[in-house]
Amino acid sequence: VQDSDFGVSVSGALKLHRRTEYCQWQEHKHQKCQTCSSGSGKKKKTYRCNCVTTYTYTKGWHNHKILSVLFNQPAAHHNPQR
């Protein structure tokens, strides 16, 4: 089996698998909330409140496109559109 594009040949193989990966930014969303309550007694309800959302970004190899235009900070973490 051979891959003429890369000049690779393997004797005794049944097939050759090629995988492409791209170095891209990935966004991670972290949300921290407090628990608040309203009402009293049996009608007391709890809910999430005072939420703070933070975003972190890491660069790594991925075998699929990551659309950086959907990031919270797209200009600072741009992935090329292929």
Tab-separated table of C-alpha atoms in Angstrom:
chain	number	residue	atom	x	y	z
A	1	VAL	CA	0.000	0.000	0.000
A	2	GLN	CA	1.333	3.443	-0.816
A	3	ASP	CA	0.455	7.109	-0.535
A	4	SER	CA	2.004	8.792	-3.546
A	5	ASP	CA	1.174	12.300	-2.233
A	6	PHE	CA	3.550	11.806	0.699
A	7	GLY	CA	5.852	9.185	-0.800
A	8	VAL	CA	4.971	6.600	1.843
A	9	SER	CA	4.692	2.904	1.163
A	10	VAL	CA	4.077	0.045	3.592
A	11	SER	CA	4.578	-3.538	2.541
A	12	GLY	CA	2.172	-6.138	3.861
A	13	ALA	CA	-0.475	-3.554	4.800
A	14	LEU	CA	-4.118	-3.806	3.729
A	15	LYS	CA	-4.831	-0.080	3.829
A	16	LEU	CA	-3.307	3.241	4.803
A	17	HIS	CA	-5.311	5.779	6.817
A	18	ARG	CA	-4.513	9.496	6.659
A	19	ARG	CA	-5.726	11.883	9.374
A	20	THR	CA	-5.503	15.670	9.157
A	21	GLU	CA	-5.416	17.913	12.207
A	22	TYR	CA	-5.321	21.699	12.574
A	23	CYS	CA	-3.752	23.753	15.334
A	24	GLN	CA	-6.662	25.896	16.536
A	25	TRP	CA	-7.968	27.885	19.465
A	26	GLN	CA	-10.655	26.281	21.626
A	27	GLU	CA	-12.906	28.227	23.993
A	28	HIS	CA	-13.771	26.995	27.495
A	29	LYS	CA	-16.697	28.582	29.328
A	30	HIS	CA	-16.759	28.585	33.135
A	31	GLN	CA	-19.747	29.838	35.085
A	32	LYS	CA	-19.872	30.350	38.847
A	33	CYS	CA	-23.182	31.173	40.523
A	34	GLN	CA	-24.500	31.668	44.005
A	35	THR	CA	-27.626	29.960	45.285
A	36	CYS	CA	-30.348	32.434	46.170
A	37	SER	CA	-33.811	31.849	47.577
A	38	SER	CA	-37.162	33.553	47.598
A	39	GLY	CA	-40.307	33.019	49.601
A	40	SER	CA	-40.524	31.208	52.907
A	41	GLY	CA	-41.728	27.970	54.397
A	42	LYS	CA	-43.121	25.458	51.907
A	43	LYS	CA	-43.121	28.108	49.159
A	44	LYS	CA	-39.385	28.745	49.464
A	45	LYS	CA	-37.656	28.372	46.111
A	46	THR	CA	-33.958	28.317	45.380
A	47	TYR	CA	-32.355	29.455	42.162
A	48	ARG	CA	-28.984	30.366	40.724
A	49	CYS	CA	-28.092	34.048	40.907
A	50	ASN	CA	-25.194	36.500	40.638
A	51	CYS	CA	-23.571	34.347	37.977
A	52	VAL	CA	-20.133	35.261	36.667
A	53	THR	CA	-19.017	33.756	33.371
A	54	THR	CA	-15.340	33.580	32.432
A	55	TYR	CA	-13.782	32.337	29.226
A	56	THR	CA	-10.387	30.728	28.783
A	57	TYR	CA	-8.695	29.718	25.555
A	58	THR	CA	-6.269	26.928	24.734
A	59	LYS	CA	-4.515	26.146	21.491
A	60	GLY	CA	-4.288	22.539	20.384
A	61	TRP	CA	-4.571	20.051	17.540
A	62	HIS	CA	-8.111	19.141	16.451
A	63	ASN	CA	-9.377	16.985	13.575
A	64	HIS	CA	-12.430	19.204	13.018
A	65	LYS	CA	-12.919	22.906	12.372
A	66	ILE	CA	-13.634	25.120	15.379
A	67	LEU	CA	-15.574	28.262	14.431
A	68	SER	CA	-13.852	31.056	16.306
A	69	VAL	CA	-16.394	33.625	15.055
A	70	LEU	CA	-18.736	32.202	17.726
A	71	PHE	CA	-16.227	32.813	20.552
A	72	ASN	CA	-16.831	35.420	23.224
A	73	GLN	CA	-13.520	37.047	22.183
A	74	PRO	CA	-13.190	36.100	18.498
A	75	ALA	CA	-10.703	38.801	17.456
A	76	ALA	CA	-8.116	37.748	20.025
A	77	HIS	CA	-8.457	34.005	19.204
A	78	HIS	CA	-8.907	33.707	15.453
A	79	ASN	CA	-8.967	30.314	13.738
A	80	PRO	CA	-8.466	30.475	9.963
A	81	GLN	CA	-11.472	29.423	7.900
A	82	ARG	CA	-10.338	26.686	5.524
